[in-house]
Amino acid sequence: MSANLSRKRVRIGDLLVEHKMISESQLQQALAEQKKSGRKLGRVLVESGFVDEEKLLQLLSEQLEIPYIDLSRFELDPELITRLPETHARRYRALILKQTASGLLVGMGDPTDIFAFDELVRILKSPVQIACVKESMLLHNIDRLYQNHEQLRHLASEVGEDLGDSAFDLHSLDTGGGQSDAPVVRLIQTVFEDAVRADASDIHIEPDDGVLRIRRRIDGILHETVMDDTRIAAAVVSRLKLMAAADISERRLPQDGRFSLRVLDKNIDVRLATIPTQTGEAVVMRLLDQGSSIRKLTQLGMPRTMLARLRALIHKPHGLVLVTGPTGSGKTTTLYAALGELNKPQKKIITVEDPVEYQLPRVNQVQVNPRIHLTFARVLRSSLRLDPDIILVGEMRDLETGEIALRAALTGHLVLSTLHTNDAVSTAMRLIDMGVEPYLVAASTQAIVAQRLIRRLCTHCKQPQAPDPSEMAWLKSLEGDNASTGGFQHGEGCNQCNHTGYHGRMGVYELLEIDYALADALRRNNPADFERAARAQNGYRPLILSALDYAREGLTSLGEVMRLGGAAD
């Protein structure tokens, strides 16, 4: 195969014209664009829409007598690919696919690049056979597989050597210049780069007995890298605390802070929280991409009928609309989407948040600060004097905040807020349990939205799958003996989804509107009647059944729905 590549110098443009895949005029347009941009002709032809990339590669495969390989289904060896350093992989658009009896099979985005082929042979010091692969898939796998695990361990070792046997000096780290090449700074930089490449939502840094664990939450699931030296933990945590303007001398109490940094051409806002553990300070950082736009209500994935009902509710002049769910379930995203729709010049909007996650034009956003007694309740009480139409309360944490918000909803304001509960039915009763008067909850609450995020099946590797006996038993417990078993799928795992079977997440929602029957049960503080009235409400569908609908549509797996319902890990 390598001999064929050396012997044949293919002129892509002439070849495509010869096979009538493009016209002569299209070729001339592409050549003119290539001359201006300096990009390869094949890439110009594909991006201009003159030829399909897969058809182009299949034609080159035939002409060069080399295989065309679909990387989305090809099993790559993470250890083998590192034989080609990342800089060369990116420069020559190449990836080692497998070891063969006659050498290495290497996928190339442009198999006609003779110079790149010669350099690969020189670098790899091995006979090389070439295969055609899509350049977009090749770059995706480079991002996925070159995740710097070895570099992390090497940098951790450097930090350990710098520290030596002595205790870590807190004052040896500062935020001044000249430290950008220090191993601890490069280690932190690498951790953030890996997290941004993997689209992680959180980074966890956890000292353990004899090791340091760095974990990233991707699509709701944690992925771990372990380092053998715990001495570096203090250096890493202290540097992060400096960046977040926290007190590096205080290791006995939890702290929080925030900072911004630029990673891989993205502006990332980082919310940091620390907690003292038996083995040292642990850190969790939430990553927010400042460049990502706030989602619209239509982009949340709500069923159309539910979305129409929610829109009608948030456009009412007064009342309380609550969004509930555990941490990380997307409550803030839903609230900001609602604010985006309500944010008009005719409306005065005030938010009370901890922290303010996104800046909104025309909205008065207040960050609470308990250190100076700027609490939710205090800001909310002052906000009512500023003639607002709409108030967003980041979270109802205590009785005082709840009472003020509910009275505001009762006296002509639309109030949006969140509460940490498991479902819509238990939310209203949770307010009463906090000490809010039942009549106040009944009179002011308009609706409750409960939500979760579940993993979406990878579209490249999902396949039909019938429920196994345990899944079938769970379905029958939920829907009875007539439970339908058709339409379910699962992800087999591929390079696109890092062999997890899932790629991305989607929201699952339930909406409970407070009608007369529900309000009456609340006034009487009768949880049993409230739950019966909710189940009987027309249009109400519990979270678990909504998630099951998605599974039957092939959007998620039955196992993921069972995990949501607490029936599976």
mmCIF file of C-alpha atoms in Angstrom, residues 470-471 474 558-569:
data_model
loop_
_atom_site.group_PDB
_atom_site.id
_atom_site.type_symbol
_atom_site.label_atom_id
_atom_site.label_comp_id
_atom_site.label_asym_id
_atom_site.label_seq_id
_atom_site.Cartn_x
_atom_site.Cartn_y
_atom_site.Cartn_z
ATOM 1 C CA SER A 470 -35.038 -7.600 35.269
ATOM 2 C CA GLU A 471 -35.984 -4.676 33.001
ATOM 3 C CA TRP A 474 -39.467 -3.259 36.365
ATOM 4 C CA LEU A 558 -34.285 1.717 29.395
ATOM 5 C CA GLY A 559 -31.344 1.348 31.799
ATOM 6 C CA GLU A 560 -31.007 5.127 31.982
ATOM 7 C CA VAL A 561 -34.719 5.466 32.785
ATOM 8 C CA MET A 562 -34.369 2.847 35.528
ATOM 9 C CA ARG A 563 -31.403 4.798 36.921
ATOM 10 C CA LEU A 564 -33.597 7.905 37.033
ATOM 11 C CA GLY A 565 -36.246 5.911 38.879
ATOM 12 C CA GLY A 566 -33.726 4.589 41.389
ATOM 13 C CA ALA A 567 -34.032 0.999 40.146
ATOM 14 C CA ALA A 568 -30.505 0.806 38.759
ATOM 15 C CA ASP A 569 -27.105 2.240 39.598
#
